[in-house]
Coordinates of C-alpha atoms in Angstrom, one line a residue:
X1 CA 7.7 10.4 -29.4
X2 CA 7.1 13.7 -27.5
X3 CA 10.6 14.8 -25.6
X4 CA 13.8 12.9 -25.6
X5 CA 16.5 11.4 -23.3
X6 CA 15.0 11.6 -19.4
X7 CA 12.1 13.3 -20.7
X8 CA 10.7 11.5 -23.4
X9 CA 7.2 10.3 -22.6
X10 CA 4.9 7.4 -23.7
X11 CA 1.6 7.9 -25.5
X12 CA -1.3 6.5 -23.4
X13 CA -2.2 5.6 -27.1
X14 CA 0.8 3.6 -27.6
X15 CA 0.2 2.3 -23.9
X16 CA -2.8 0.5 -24.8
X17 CA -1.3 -0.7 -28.2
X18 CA 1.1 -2.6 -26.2
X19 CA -1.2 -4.3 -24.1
X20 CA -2.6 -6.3 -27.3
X21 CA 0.8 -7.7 -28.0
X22 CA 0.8 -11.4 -27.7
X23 CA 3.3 -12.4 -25.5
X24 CA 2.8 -9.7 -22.8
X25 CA -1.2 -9.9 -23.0
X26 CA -3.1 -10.0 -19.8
X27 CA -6.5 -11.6 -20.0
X28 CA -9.5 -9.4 -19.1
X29 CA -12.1 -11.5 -17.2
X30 CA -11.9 -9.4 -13.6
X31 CA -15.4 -7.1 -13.1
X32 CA -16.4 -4.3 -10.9
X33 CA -17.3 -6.6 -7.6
X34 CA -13.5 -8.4 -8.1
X35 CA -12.5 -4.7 -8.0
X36 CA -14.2 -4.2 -4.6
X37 CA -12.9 -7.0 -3.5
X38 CA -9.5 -7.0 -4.1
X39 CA -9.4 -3.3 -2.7
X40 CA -11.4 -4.2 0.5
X41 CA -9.3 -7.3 1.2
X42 CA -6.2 -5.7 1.0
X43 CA -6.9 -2.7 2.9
X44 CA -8.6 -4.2 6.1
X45 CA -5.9 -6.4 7.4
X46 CA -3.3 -5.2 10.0
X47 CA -4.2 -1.5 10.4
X48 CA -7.8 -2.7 11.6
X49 CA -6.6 -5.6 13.9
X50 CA -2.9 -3.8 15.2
X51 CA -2.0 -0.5 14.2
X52 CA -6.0 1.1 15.8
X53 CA -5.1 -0.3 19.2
X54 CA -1.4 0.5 19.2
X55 CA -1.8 3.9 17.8
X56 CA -4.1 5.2 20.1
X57 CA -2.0 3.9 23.2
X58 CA 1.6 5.2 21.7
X59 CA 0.6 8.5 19.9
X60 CA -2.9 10.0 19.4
X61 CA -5.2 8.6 22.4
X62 CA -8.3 8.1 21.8
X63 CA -8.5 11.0 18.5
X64 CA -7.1 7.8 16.7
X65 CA -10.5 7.6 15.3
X66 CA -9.8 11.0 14.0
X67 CA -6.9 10.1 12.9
X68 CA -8.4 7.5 10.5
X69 CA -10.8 10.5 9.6
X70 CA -7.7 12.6 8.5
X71 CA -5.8 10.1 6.3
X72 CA -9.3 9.1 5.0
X73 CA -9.7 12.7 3.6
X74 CA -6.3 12.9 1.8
X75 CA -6.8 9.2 0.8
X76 CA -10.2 10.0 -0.8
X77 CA -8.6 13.2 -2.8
X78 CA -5.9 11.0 -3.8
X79 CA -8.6 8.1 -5.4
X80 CA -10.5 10.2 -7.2
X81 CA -7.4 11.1 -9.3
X82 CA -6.6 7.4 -9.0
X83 CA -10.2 6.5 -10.8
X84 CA -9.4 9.2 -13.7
X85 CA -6.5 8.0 -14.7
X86 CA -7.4 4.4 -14.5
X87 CA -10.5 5.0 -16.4
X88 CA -7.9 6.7 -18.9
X89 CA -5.1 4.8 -19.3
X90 CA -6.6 1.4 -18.2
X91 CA -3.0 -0.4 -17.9
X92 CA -1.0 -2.2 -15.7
X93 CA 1.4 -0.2 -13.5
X94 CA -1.0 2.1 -12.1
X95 CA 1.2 5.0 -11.3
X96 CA 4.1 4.2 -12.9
X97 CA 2.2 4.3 -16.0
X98 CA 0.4 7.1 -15.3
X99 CA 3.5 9.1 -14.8
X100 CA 5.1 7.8 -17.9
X101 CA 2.4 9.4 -20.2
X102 CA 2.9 12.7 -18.2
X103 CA 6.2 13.5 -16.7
X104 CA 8.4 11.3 -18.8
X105 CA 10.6 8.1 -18.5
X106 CA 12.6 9.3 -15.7
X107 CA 10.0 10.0 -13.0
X108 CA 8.4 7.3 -14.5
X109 CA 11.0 5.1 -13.4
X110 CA 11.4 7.0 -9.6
X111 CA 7.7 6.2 -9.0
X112 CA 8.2 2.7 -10.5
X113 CA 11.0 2.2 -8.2
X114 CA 9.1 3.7 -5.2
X115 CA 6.3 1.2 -5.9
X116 CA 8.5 -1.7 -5.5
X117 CA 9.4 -0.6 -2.3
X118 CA 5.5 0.2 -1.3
X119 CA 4.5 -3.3 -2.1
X120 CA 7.4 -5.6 -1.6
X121 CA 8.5 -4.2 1.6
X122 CA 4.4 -4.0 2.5
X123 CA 4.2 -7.3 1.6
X124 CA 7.2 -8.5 3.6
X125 CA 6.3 -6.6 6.5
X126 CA 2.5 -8.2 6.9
X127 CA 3.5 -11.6 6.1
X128 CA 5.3 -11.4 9.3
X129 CA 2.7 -10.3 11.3
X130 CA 0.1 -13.0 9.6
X131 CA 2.9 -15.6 10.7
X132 CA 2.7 -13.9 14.5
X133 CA -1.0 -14.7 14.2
X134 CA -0.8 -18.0 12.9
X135 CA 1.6 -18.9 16.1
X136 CA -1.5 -17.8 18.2
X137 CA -4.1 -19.5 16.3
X138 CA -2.0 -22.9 16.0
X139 CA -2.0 -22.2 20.3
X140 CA -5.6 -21.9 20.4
X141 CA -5.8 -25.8 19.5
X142 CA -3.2 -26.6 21.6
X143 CA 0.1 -26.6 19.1
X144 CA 2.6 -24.4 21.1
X145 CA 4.5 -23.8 17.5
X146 CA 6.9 -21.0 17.4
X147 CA 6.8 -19.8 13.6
X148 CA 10.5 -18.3 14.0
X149 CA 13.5 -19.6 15.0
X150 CA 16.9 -17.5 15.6
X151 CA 20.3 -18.5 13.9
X152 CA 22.2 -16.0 15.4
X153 CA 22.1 -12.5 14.1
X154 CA 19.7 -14.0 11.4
X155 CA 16.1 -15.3 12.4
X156 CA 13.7 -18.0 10.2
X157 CA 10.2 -17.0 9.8
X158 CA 8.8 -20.0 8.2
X159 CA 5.3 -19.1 8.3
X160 CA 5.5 -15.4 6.3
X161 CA 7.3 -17.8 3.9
X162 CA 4.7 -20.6 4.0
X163 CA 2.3 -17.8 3.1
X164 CA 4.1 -15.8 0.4
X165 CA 4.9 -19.2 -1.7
X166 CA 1.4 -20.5 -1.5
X167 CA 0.1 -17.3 -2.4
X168 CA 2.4 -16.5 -5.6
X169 CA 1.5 -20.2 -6.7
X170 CA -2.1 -19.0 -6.7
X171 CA -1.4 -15.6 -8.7
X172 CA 0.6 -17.4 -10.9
X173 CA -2.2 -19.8 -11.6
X174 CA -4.8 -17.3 -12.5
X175 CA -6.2 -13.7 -11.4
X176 CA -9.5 -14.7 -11.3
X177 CA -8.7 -17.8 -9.3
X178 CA -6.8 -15.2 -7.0
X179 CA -9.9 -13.0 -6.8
X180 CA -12.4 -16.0 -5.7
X181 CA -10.2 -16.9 -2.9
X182 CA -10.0 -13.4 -2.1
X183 CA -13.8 -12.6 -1.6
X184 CA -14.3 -15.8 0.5
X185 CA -11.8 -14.3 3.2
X186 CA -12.8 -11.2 2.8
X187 CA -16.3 -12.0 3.7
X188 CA -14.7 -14.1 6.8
X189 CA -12.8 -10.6 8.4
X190 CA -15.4 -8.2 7.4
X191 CA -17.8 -10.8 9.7
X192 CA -15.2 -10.4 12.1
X193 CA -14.4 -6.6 11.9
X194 CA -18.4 -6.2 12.6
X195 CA -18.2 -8.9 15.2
X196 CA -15.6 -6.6 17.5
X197 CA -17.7 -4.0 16.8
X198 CA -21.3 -5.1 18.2
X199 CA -19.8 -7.1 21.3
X200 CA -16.8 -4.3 21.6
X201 CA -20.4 -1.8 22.2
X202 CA -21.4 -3.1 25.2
X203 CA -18.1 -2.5 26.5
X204 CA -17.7 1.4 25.9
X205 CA -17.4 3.4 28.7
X206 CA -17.4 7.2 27.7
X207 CA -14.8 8.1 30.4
X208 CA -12.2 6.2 28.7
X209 CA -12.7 9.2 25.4
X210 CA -11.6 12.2 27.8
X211 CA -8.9 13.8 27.1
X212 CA -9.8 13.1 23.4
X213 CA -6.4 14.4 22.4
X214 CA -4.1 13.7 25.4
X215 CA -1.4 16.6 26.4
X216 CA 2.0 15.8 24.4
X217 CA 4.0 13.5 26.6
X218 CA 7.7 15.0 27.4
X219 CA 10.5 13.9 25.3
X220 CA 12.7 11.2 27.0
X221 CA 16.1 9.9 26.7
X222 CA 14.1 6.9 24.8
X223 CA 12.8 9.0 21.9
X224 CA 15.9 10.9 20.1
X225 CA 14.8 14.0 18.0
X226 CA 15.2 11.7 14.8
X227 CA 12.3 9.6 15.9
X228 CA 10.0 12.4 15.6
X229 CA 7.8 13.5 13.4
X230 CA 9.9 15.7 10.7
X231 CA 7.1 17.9 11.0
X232 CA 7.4 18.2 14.8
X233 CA 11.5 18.8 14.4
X234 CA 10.7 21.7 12.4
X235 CA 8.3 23.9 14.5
X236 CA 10.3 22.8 17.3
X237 CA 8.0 20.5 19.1
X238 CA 9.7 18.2 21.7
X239 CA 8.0 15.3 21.3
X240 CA 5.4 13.9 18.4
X241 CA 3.6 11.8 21.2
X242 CA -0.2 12.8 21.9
X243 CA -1.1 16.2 21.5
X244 CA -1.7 17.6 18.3
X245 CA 1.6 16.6 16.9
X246 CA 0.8 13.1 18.2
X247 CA -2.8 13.4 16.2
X248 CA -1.2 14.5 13.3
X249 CA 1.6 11.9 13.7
X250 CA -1.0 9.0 14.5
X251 CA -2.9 10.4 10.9
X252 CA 0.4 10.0 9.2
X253 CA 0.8 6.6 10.9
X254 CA -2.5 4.7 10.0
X255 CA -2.3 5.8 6.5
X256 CA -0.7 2.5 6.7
X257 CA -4.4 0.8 7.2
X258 CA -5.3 2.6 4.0
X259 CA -2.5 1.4 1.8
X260 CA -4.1 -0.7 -0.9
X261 CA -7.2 0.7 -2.7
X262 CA -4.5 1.9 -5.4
X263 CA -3.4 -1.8 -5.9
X264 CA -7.4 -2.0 -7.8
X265 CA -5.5 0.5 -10.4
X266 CA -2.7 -1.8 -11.3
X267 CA -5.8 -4.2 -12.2
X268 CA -7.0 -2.1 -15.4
X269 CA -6.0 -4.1 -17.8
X270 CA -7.4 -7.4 -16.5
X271 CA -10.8 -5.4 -16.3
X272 CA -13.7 -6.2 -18.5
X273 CA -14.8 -2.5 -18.9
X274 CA -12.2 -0.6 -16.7
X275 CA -14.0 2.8 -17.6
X276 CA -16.3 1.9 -15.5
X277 CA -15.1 -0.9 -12.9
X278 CA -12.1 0.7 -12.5
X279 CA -13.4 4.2 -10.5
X280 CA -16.5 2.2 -8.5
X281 CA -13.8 -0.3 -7.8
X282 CA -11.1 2.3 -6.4
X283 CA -13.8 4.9 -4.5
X284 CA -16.1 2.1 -3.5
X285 CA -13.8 0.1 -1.5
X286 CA -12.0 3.2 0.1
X287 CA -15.7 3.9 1.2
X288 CA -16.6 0.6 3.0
X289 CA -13.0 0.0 4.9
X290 CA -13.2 3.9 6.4
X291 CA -16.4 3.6 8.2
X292 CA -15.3 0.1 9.3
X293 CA -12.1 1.5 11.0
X294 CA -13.6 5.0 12.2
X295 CA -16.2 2.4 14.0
X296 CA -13.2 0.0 15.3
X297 CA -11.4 2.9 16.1
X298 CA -13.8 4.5 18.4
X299 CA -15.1 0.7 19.8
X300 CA -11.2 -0.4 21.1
X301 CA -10.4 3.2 23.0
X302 CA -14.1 3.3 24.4
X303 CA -13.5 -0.3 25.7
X304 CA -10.6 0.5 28.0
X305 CA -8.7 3.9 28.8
X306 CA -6.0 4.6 25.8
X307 CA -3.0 4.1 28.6
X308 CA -3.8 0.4 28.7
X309 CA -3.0 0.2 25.0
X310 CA 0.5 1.6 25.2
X311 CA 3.2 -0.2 24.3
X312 CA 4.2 -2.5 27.0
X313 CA 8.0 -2.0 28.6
X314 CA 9.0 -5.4 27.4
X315 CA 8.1 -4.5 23.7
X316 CA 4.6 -6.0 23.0
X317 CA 2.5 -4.4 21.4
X318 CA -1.4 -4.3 22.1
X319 CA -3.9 -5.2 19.2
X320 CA -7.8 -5.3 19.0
X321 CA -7.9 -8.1 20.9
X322 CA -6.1 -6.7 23.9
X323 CA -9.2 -4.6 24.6
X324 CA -10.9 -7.8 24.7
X325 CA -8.7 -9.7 26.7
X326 CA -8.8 -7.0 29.5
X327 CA -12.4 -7.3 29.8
X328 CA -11.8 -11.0 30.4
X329 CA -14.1 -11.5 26.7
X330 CA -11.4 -14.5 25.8
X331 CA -13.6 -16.1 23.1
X332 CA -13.9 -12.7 21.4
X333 CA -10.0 -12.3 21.5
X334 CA -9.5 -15.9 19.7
X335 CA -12.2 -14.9 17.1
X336 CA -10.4 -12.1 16.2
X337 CA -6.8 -13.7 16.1
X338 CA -8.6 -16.2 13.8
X339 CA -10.1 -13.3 11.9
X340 CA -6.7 -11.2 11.9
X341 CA -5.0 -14.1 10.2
X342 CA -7.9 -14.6 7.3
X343 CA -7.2 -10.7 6.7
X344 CA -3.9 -10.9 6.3
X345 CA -3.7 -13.8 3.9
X346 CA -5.6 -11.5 1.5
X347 CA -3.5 -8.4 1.9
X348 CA -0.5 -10.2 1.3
X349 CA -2.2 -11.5 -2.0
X350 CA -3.0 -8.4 -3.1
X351 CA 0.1 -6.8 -2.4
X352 CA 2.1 -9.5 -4.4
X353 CA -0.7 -9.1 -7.1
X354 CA 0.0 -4.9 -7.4
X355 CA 4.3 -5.4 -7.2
X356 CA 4.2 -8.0 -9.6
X357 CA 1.9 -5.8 -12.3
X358 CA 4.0 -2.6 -11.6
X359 CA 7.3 -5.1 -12.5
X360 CA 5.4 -6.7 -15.0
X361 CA 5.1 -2.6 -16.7
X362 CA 8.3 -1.6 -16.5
X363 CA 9.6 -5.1 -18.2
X364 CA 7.4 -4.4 -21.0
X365 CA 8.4 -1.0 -21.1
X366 CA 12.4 -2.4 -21.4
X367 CA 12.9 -0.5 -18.1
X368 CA 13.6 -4.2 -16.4
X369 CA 14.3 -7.4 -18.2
X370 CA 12.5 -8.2 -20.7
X371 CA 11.7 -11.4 -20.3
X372 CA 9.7 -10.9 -17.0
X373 CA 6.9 -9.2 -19.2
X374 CA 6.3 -12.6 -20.8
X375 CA 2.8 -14.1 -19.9
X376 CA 2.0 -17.7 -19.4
X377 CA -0.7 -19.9 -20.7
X378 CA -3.1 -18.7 -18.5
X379 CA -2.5 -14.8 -19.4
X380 CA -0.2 -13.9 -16.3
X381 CA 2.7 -12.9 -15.7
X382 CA 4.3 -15.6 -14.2
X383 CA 7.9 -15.0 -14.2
X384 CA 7.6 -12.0 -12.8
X385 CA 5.4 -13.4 -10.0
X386 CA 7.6 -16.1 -8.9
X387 CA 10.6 -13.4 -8.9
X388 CA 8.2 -11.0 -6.6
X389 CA 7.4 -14.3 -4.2
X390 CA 10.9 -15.5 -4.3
X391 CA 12.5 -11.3 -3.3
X392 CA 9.4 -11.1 -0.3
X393 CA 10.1 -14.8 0.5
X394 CA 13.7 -13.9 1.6
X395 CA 13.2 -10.5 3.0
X396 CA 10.1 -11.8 5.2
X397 CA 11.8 -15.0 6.3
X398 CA 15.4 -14.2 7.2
X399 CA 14.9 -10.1 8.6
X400 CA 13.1 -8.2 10.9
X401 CA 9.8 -6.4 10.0
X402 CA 10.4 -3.4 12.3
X403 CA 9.9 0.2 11.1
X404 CA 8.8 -1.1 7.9
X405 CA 4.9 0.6 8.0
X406 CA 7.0 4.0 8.0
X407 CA 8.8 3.4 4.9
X408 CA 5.4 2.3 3.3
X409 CA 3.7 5.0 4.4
X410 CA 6.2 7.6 2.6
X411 CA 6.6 5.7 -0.7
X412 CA 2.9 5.3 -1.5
X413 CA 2.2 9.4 -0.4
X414 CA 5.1 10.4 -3.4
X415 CA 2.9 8.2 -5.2
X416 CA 0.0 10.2 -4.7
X417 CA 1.2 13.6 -4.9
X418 CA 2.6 12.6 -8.5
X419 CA -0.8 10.8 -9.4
X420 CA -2.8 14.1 -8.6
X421 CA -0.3 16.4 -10.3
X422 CA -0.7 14.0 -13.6
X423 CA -4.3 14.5 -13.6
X424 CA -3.7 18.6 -14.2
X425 CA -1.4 18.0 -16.4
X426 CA -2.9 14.9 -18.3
X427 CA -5.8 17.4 -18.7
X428 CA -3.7 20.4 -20.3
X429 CA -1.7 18.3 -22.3
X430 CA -4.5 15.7 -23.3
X431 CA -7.8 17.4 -23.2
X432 CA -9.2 15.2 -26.4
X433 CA -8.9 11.7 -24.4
X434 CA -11.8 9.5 -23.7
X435 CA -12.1 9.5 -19.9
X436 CA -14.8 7.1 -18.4
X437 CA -14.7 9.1 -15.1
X438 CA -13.6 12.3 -14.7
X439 CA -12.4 14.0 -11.2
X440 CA -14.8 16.4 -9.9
X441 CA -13.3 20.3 -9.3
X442 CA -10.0 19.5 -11.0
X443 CA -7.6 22.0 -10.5
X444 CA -9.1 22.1 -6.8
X445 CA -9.6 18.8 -5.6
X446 CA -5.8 17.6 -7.3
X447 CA -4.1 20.4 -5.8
X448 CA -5.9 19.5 -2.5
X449 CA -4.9 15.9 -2.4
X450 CA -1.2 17.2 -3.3
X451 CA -1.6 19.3 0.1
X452 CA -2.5 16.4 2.5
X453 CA -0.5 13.9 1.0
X454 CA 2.3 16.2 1.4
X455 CA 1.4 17.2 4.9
X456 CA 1.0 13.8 6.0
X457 CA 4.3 12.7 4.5
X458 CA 5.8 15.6 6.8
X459 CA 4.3 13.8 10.2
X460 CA 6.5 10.9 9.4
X461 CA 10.0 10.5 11.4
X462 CA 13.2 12.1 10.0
X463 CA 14.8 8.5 10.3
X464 CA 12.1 7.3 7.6
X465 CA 13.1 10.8 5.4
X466 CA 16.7 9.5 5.3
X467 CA 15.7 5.8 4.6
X468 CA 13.4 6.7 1.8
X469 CA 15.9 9.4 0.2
X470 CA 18.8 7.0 0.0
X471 CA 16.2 4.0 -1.2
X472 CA 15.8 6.5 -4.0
X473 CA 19.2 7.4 -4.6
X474 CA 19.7 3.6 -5.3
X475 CA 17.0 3.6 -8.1
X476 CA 18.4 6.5 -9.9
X477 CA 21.7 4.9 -10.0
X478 CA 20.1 1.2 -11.8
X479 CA 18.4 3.6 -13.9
X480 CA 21.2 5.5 -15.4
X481 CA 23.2 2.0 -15.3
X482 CA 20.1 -0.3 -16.8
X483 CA 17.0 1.0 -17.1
X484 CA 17.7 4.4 -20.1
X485 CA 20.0 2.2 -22.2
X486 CA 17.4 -0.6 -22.8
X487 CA 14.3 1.5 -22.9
X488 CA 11.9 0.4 -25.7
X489 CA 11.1 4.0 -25.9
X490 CA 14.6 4.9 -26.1
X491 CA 15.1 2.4 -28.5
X492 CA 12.4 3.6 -30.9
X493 CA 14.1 7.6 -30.1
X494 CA 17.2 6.1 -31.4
X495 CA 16.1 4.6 -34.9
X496 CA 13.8 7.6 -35.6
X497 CA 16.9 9.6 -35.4
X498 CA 19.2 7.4 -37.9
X499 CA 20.2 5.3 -34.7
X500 CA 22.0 8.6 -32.5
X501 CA 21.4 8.2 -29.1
X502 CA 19.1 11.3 -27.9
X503 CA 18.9 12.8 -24.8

């Protein structure tokens, strides 16, 4: 067991030994086009029909589209380290394992920590917005529903918990069940997504792209320092809104439309031959979903001049449909609420599927209890899944969904940045193991994805610093009070050393 105490890492030999033990098996019966799917379903949902439209009139204009460009670029660097290590160490957890077998238990448990965040709060956060599209669609056939009521301080969302129940019953029943389902809506919003942009074409007046990258809007009263981009606080920029501070801020900010394609690495170990699924799954998908939303992008601020996509003063938001709407194209707009809410059934899914595999690890690993890494008849891990539905269930039902995206956004960059730093040092440390797919230019293109993660994470506000700094304070404290006393790994350390504790 190379190291001890915080340090002590995990063989990505004994890694895969563990996935053959009996009770905590996963059944392998997901291929490369399940891959595909799962990553394209869960990555086009609410950045493609909200966060294009209300990007572009808030913070960036119309260089939103370049904005997609930028985040695709450090999101591509990032997946290419994602498919080496999946085609390495093709087991659950994705980076939580990857960072187990190369920077010990401790970060191990950080980035296992941070993922819970990513997906359970991701989760949370867009089950509230498919419940805001479900209160328009039930409208369009004449059912004025509201999906939320207010008790007070507290509010009842009953459709984001409609939604995440249904959907952790499926995942609980079967992956490959989960994945079926999956490509059937995915093939309904990708219909859609090209839908907008065909009829959206006819509509594009090339006015409405000049000034491409607006001049920065003054600070107001209404947007404190702390609501800027960190970023923008240090070179002493007023504001973060349009400009080149507001392009970089609205790169940082639909990184959020990206989140996802790293959910296909938690998959592995329910992969037939993940040396090979694995890496078309992760770059493959990450392919089709940018040129989708580079297209939507430049579609929705050719349509109508980025100032009629800003926030309005009463707090609602504009989405792709608002474009429509303003043209008076009504049937379009109903297609696409219809559409928005068949895109976010899937990313909810998918989320649930990725938090419940990363929890589903760190049980295993002793890190969490135990008994949530038991598997059920049908080779999932069911426990686990109902806990994950039953923690997004509450938090998407009975709280507010603002500022979540931010949080997100800064969770699944750490994620990243330690992903591509493992792939140098898995390489150093590891040069002898198999790898299916190996990342071109490596130290280059690691170091490079390290850059632009980093840099992106620095275009996020100083509010979401201090929120994701004391989110991570928590973790280390349930580590140092849980997780390092009932470490399987520790465990092991102990009775190799005539049962003294190391470390």
């Amino acid at each position: 067991m190379p190291g001890t105490g915080l340090w002590r890492t995990k063989s990505v030999e004994q890694s895969i030994l563990d996935t053959d033990e009996p009770d905590t098996k996963l059944r392998k019966n997901l291929g490369t086009w399940d891959l595909i799917v799962f990553g394209v379903s869960v990555v086009i949902g609410a950045g493609i029909f909200t966060l294009a439209a209300r990007t572009a009139g808030d913070v960036s204009g119309p260089s939103v589209s370049l904005a997609f460009v930028l985040s695709a670029i450090a999101c591509g660097l990032a997946a290419l380290c994602y498919a080496e290590f999946a085609s390495t160490v093709p087991v659950a957890g994705s980076a939580y394992t990857y960072s187990y077998a190369t920077f010990g238990e401790f970060i191990a448990w950080i980035i296992g920590w941070d993922l819970i965040l990513e997906f359970a709060v991701a989760a949370a956060a867009v089950s509230k917005g498919w419940s805001v599209y479900l209160q328009e669609v039930l409208a369009l056939i004449g059912l004025n529903v509201p999906t939320v009521f207010e008790f007070g301080a507290l509010q009842f969302d009953w459709g984001a918990l409609l939604l995440v129940a249904v959907l952790s019953t499926l995942l609980a029943v079967g992956t490959k069940l989960s994945a079926r389902v999956s490509l059937v809506i995915t093939i309904i919003k990708v219909a859609v997504v090209l839908l907008v942009i065909v009829v959206g074409l006819a509509y594009i007046n090339a006015a409405n792209y000049t000034p491409f990258i607006p001049p920065a809007q003054a600070a107001t009263e209404d947007s404190p320092a702390i609501e800027q981009s960190l970023l923008s606080l240090i070179l002493g920029g007023e504001t973060s809104n349009y400009g080149l501070f507001g392009l970089l801020a609205g790169a940082s900010l639909v990184f959020f439309a990206f989140i996802g394609f790293d959910i296909v690495a938690t998959t592995a170990e329910e992969t037939k031959n993940p040396q090979k699924s694995a890496p078309r799954g992760i770059i493959g998908s990450l392919v089709i979903v940018t040129v989708l939303y580079v297209a939507v992008a430049l579609v929705v601020t050719g349509m109508v001049p980025y100032t009629d996509l800003a926030t309005a003063e009463d707090g609602t938001r504009s989405t792709l449909a608002t474009a429509f709407a303003i043209h008076g194209v009504t049937w379009a707009a109903a297609i696409i609420s219809v559409g928005a809410l068949a895109g976010l059934t899937t990313v909810v899914m998918v989320l649930l599927l990725g938090q419940t595999r990363v929890l589903f690890a760190m049980s295993r690993d002793g890190l969490m209890p135990g008994a949530l890494a038991k598997t059920s008849s049908k080779g999932t891990p069911a426990r686990a899944t109902i806990l994950v539905g039953i923690v997004v269930v509450l938090a998407a039902a009975f709280f507010p969904a603002d500022k979540l995206e931010e949080m997100v956004n800064v969770g699944t960059l750490f994620a990243f940045v330690l992903v591509s730093l493992g792939v140098i040092v898995l390489r150093r440390t590891r040069p002898d193991l198999p790898r299916g797919f190996k990342a071109p230019l490596v130290p280059l293109v690691p170091i490079l994805a390290i850059i632009a993660c980093l840099w992106l994470m620095l275009n996020l506000t100083a509010l979401t610093w201090i929120r994701f700094v004391v989110w991570m304070i928590a973790g280390v404290v349930i580590y140092f009070l849980y997780g390092r006393s009932h470490s399987r790994l520790g465990k092991q350390g102990d009775v190799a050393n005539g049962g003294q504790v190391t470390g």
